[in-house]
Short mmCIF file of C-alpha atoms in Angstrom, two decimals:
data_model
loop_
_atom_site.label_atom_id
_atom_site.label_comp_id
_atom_site.label_asym_id
_atom_site.label_seq_id
_atom_site.Cartn_x
_atom_site.Cartn_y
_atom_site.Cartn_z
CA MET A 1029 253.77 278.74 215.11
CA ARG A 1030 253.04 282.46 215.41
CA PRO A 1031 249.48 283.80 215.40
CA THR A 1032 248.34 285.52 212.23
CA ILE A 1033 246.02 288.52 212.11
CA THR A 1034 244.40 290.18 209.12
CA ALA A 1035 244.52 293.89 208.37
CA PHE A 1036 243.54 296.23 205.55
CA LYS A 1037 245.82 296.12 202.53
CA SER A 1038 244.75 299.71 201.93
CA SER A 1039 243.42 301.16 205.17
CA PRO A 1040 240.80 303.92 204.95
CA ASP A 1041 242.28 305.53 208.07
CA ARG A 1042 245.43 306.45 206.09
CA GLY A 1043 247.80 305.13 208.74
CA ARG A 1044 246.33 306.92 211.76
CA GLY A 1045 245.92 303.75 213.79
CA GLN A 1046 242.12 303.84 213.78
CA ALA A 1047 241.47 300.51 212.05
CA ARG A 1048 240.49 297.82 214.52
CA ASP A 1049 243.52 295.63 213.87
CA MET A 1050 245.36 298.32 215.87
CA ARG A 1051 243.75 296.99 219.04
CA VAL A 1052 244.94 293.49 218.36
CA ARG A 1053 248.43 294.61 217.36
CA TRP A 1054 248.69 296.61 220.61
CA ALA A 1055 247.52 293.68 222.74
CA LEU A 1056 250.04 291.36 221.08
CA GLU A 1057 252.80 293.90 221.66
CA GLU A 1058 251.83 294.34 225.33
CA ALA A 1059 251.91 290.56 225.73
CA GLY A 1060 255.28 290.34 224.00
CA LEU A 1061 253.97 287.96 221.34
CA PRO A 1062 255.43 287.93 217.82
CA TYR A 1063 252.78 287.70 215.13
CA ASP A 1064 252.27 287.68 211.39
CA VAL A 1065 249.94 289.92 209.40
CA ARG A 1066 248.04 288.94 206.29
CA LEU A 1067 246.90 291.99 204.36
CA VAL A 1068 243.54 291.72 202.62
CA SER A 1069 241.88 293.89 200.00
CA PHE A 1070 238.26 294.96 200.23
CA ALA A 1071 237.40 292.41 197.54
CA ALA A 1072 239.20 289.63 199.40
CA MET A 1073 237.30 290.47 202.58
CA LYS A 1074 234.08 289.42 200.85
CA ALA A 1075 235.56 286.25 199.31
CA PRO A 1076 234.68 282.79 200.72
CA ALA A 1077 238.11 282.22 202.28
CA HIS A 1078 237.88 285.34 204.44
CA LEU A 1079 234.17 284.93 205.16
CA ALA A 1080 235.00 281.54 206.65
CA LEU A 1081 237.05 283.45 209.24
CA HIS A 1082 234.82 286.50 209.61
CA PRO A 1083 231.17 285.99 208.64
CA PHE A 1084 230.65 289.76 208.26
CA GLY A 1085 233.59 290.22 205.92
CA GLN A 1086 235.60 292.60 208.09
CA ILE A 1087 238.98 292.79 209.81
CA PRO A 1088 240.67 291.84 212.02
CA THR A 1089 240.71 288.09 212.31
CA PHE A 1090 243.05 286.02 214.45
CA GLU A 1091 244.37 282.55 213.73
CA ASP A 1092 246.52 280.57 216.14
CA GLY A 1093 246.82 276.87 215.38
CA ASP A 1094 243.32 275.42 215.22
CA LEU A 1095 241.75 278.53 216.73
CA ALA A 1096 240.20 281.21 214.51
CA LEU A 1097 238.54 284.29 216.01
CA PHE A 1098 236.89 287.44 214.73
CA GLU A 1099 235.83 290.70 216.45
CA SER A 1100 238.61 292.81 217.95
CA GLY A 1101 237.19 292.69 221.48
CA ALA A 1102 237.02 288.90 221.50
CA ILE A 1103 240.55 288.65 220.12
CA VAL A 1104 242.00 291.08 222.68
CA LEU A 1105 240.20 289.25 225.49
CA HIS A 1106 241.62 285.92 224.28
CA ILE A 1107 245.14 287.35 224.21
CA ALA A 1108 244.68 288.93 227.64
CA GLU A 1109 243.35 285.72 229.20
CA HIS A 1110 246.20 283.58 227.93
CA HIS A 1111 249.17 285.91 228.35
CA GLY A 1112 250.37 288.21 231.10
CA GLY A 1113 250.31 291.98 231.23
CA LEU A 1114 246.73 292.78 230.22
CA LEU A 1115 244.54 291.46 233.03
CA PRO A 1116 245.07 291.62 236.81
CA THR A 1117 245.69 288.41 238.72
CA ASP A 1118 243.13 289.33 241.38
CA ALA A 1119 239.78 287.82 240.33
CA SER A 1120 237.66 290.86 241.13
CA ALA A 1121 240.04 293.32 239.46
CA ARG A 1122 240.21 290.98 236.47
CA SER A 1123 236.42 291.04 236.14
CA ARG A 1124 236.36 294.83 236.40
CA ALA A 1125 238.97 295.12 233.64
CA ILE A 1126 236.83 292.94 231.38
CA ALA A 1127 233.80 295.08 232.25
CA TRP A 1128 235.72 298.15 231.04
CA MET A 1129 236.45 296.36 227.78
CA PHE A 1130 232.74 295.87 227.25
CA ALA A 1131 232.02 299.46 228.31
CA ALA A 1132 234.46 300.76 225.70
CA LEU A 1133 232.86 298.73 222.92
CA SER A 1134 229.20 298.83 223.92
CA THR A 1135 228.77 302.21 225.64
CA MET A 1136 231.50 304.55 224.43
CA GLU A 1137 232.15 303.44 220.87
CA PRO A 1138 228.66 303.55 219.26
CA PRO A 1139 228.04 307.32 219.63
CA ILE A 1140 231.68 308.08 218.78
CA VAL A 1141 231.52 306.03 215.58
CA GLU A 1142 228.15 307.54 214.64
CA LEU A 1143 229.62 311.03 215.01
CA GLY A 1144 232.69 310.11 213.00
CA MET A 1145 230.67 308.59 210.17
CA ALA A 1146 228.47 311.68 209.97
CA MET A 1147 231.49 313.97 209.83
CA LEU A 1148 233.01 311.89 207.04
CA PHE A 1149 230.00 311.10 204.88
CA GLU A 1150 227.17 313.54 205.64
CA ARG A 1151 228.75 316.98 205.40
CA ASP A 1152 227.02 317.67 202.09
CA ARG A 1153 223.58 316.63 203.31
CA ARG A 1154 221.02 319.30 204.09
CA TRP A 1155 220.37 317.95 207.58
CA TYR A 1156 224.04 317.81 208.62
CA ALA A 1157 224.22 321.19 210.39
CA GLU A 1158 221.14 320.36 212.44
CA ARG A 1159 222.15 316.78 213.25
CA LEU A 1160 225.80 317.41 214.17
CA PRO A 1161 225.17 319.13 217.55
CA MET A 1162 222.92 316.26 218.60
CA LEU A 1163 225.61 313.69 217.78
CA GLN A 1164 228.25 315.76 219.57
CA ASP A 1165 226.06 316.06 222.67
CA ARG A 1166 225.64 312.29 222.81
CA VAL A 1167 229.40 311.91 222.86
CA ARG A 1168 229.79 314.68 225.45
CA ILE A 1169 227.38 312.89 227.77
CA ARG A 1170 229.52 309.75 227.65
CA LEU A 1171 232.73 311.73 228.05
CA GLY A 1172 231.31 313.47 231.10
CA GLU A 1173 230.33 310.16 232.65
CA LEU A 1174 233.76 308.71 231.95
CA TYR A 1175 235.46 311.80 233.36
CA ARG A 1176 233.53 311.52 236.63
CA ARG A 1177 234.85 307.98 237.03
CA LEU A 1178 238.40 308.48 235.75
CA GLY A 1179 239.17 311.84 237.35
CA ASP A 1180 242.92 312.42 237.37
CA ALA A 1181 243.80 308.73 237.81
CA ASP A 1182 246.34 307.25 235.43
CA TRP A 1183 244.12 304.31 234.45
CA LEU A 1184 240.52 303.20 234.87
CA ASP A 1185 241.02 300.73 237.71
CA GLY A 1186 244.49 300.76 239.18
CA ALA A 1187 247.12 299.40 236.81
CA PHE A 1188 246.90 299.50 233.02
CA SER A 1189 244.77 296.67 231.63
CA ALA A 1190 242.97 295.45 228.53
CA GLY A 1191 240.12 297.71 229.62
CA ASP A 1192 242.36 300.74 229.18
CA LEU A 1193 243.71 299.41 225.90
CA MET A 1194 240.23 299.11 224.47
CA MET A 1195 239.03 302.44 225.89
CA VAL A 1196 242.02 304.37 224.55
CA THR A 1197 241.60 302.94 221.05
CA VAL A 1198 237.94 304.00 221.10
CA LEU A 1199 238.66 307.50 222.43
CA ARG A 1200 241.40 308.07 219.84
CA ARG A 1201 238.63 308.32 217.25
CA LEU A 1202 237.92 311.74 218.76
CA ASN A 1203 241.45 313.07 218.27
CA THR A 1204 240.46 315.32 215.36
CA SER A 1205 236.94 316.18 216.59
CA GLY A 1206 237.93 318.87 219.10
CA LEU A 1207 235.72 317.30 221.77
CA LEU A 1208 238.56 316.02 223.93
CA GLU A 1209 239.78 319.58 224.42
CA ASP A 1210 236.95 320.08 226.92
CA TYR A 1211 238.10 317.04 228.93
CA PRO A 1212 241.84 317.52 229.60
CA ASP A 1213 242.02 314.59 232.03
CA ILE A 1214 240.61 312.25 229.37
CA ALA A 1215 242.94 313.72 226.75
CA ALA A 1216 245.85 313.09 229.12
CA TYR A 1217 244.60 309.54 229.66
CA VAL A 1218 244.61 308.92 225.91
CA GLY A 1219 248.08 310.43 225.71
CA ARG A 1220 249.37 308.02 228.37
CA GLY A 1221 248.05 305.11 226.35
CA GLU A 1222 249.63 306.42 223.15
CA ALA A 1223 252.96 306.88 224.97
CA ARG A 1224 253.25 303.21 225.93
CA PRO A 1225 256.08 301.50 224.02
CA ALA A 1226 253.78 298.65 222.98
CA PHE A 1227 251.32 301.15 221.49
CA ARG A 1228 254.11 302.88 219.56
CA ARG A 1229 255.32 299.58 218.11
CA ALA A 1230 251.79 298.65 217.05
CA PHE A 1231 251.14 302.10 215.60
CA ASP A 1232 254.39 302.09 213.64
CA ALA A 1233 253.63 298.64 212.24
CA GLN A 1234 250.20 299.73 211.01
CA LEU A 1235 251.56 303.00 209.64
CA ALA A 1236 254.25 301.11 207.72
CA VAL A 1237 251.54 299.26 205.78
CA PHE A 1238 249.98 302.53 204.65
CA GLU A 1239 253.33 304.06 203.76
CA ALA A 1240 254.30 301.00 201.72
CA ALA A 1241 251.01 301.14 199.84
CA LEU A 1242 251.50 304.85 199.21
CA ARG A 1243 255.01 304.29 197.84
CA SER A 1244 253.65 301.56 195.59
CA GLN A 1245 250.92 303.85 194.27
CA ASN A 1246 253.36 306.68 193.65
CA GLY A 1247 255.75 304.33 191.90
CA SER A 1248 252.97 303.07 189.66
CA ALA A 1249 251.85 306.61 188.89
CA GLY A 1250 255.37 307.63 187.97
CA GLY A 1251 256.12 304.60 185.82
CA SER A 1252 255.98 304.28 182.09
CA PRO A 1253 252.51 303.93 180.53
#
């Protein structure tokens, strides 16, 4: 039986690979695992069946036999621990890779998401112009700290790992912010992640969902009343 993940039926990221199922898709592709996807609407995410899988009514979820998981970080860690290619075999290096996973989610992602939400939803608020530089500076601090550690290395700690996978997916949220332009080594790091064949397969799979939904909408709009 193949694992099944859930993803947005109509993703708000418009196929840019920002939704958190992207992380799980990428991990499954790196591990060489076939998987199924169950698309859920926003209404279905709040229905009892989905809430039984994800108590906060979000995506992604992961089902494999009797196991059901939620939270993208936990799912990626599970995949990495049970399949090759995402965690080093050396115990210390393995622990460091997991630490980078947590750093991506707990240290890097919160200020990046806060900035992104402000740019999307607060542009018309009177305080936006004053608040934006503060949010950008918070992200720059983290980028500077990450740059001092990464330098011009290909990956965070030797070979590519689940830590890099998680960090790249977090940093990609800055692709349209202009902030990565000041950190060319980090931008190059993100580019290396995006160039991996497993990433491209995962990205194309998520994009296909958006394109199919768009075709369906256009077909409905062009149909007879």
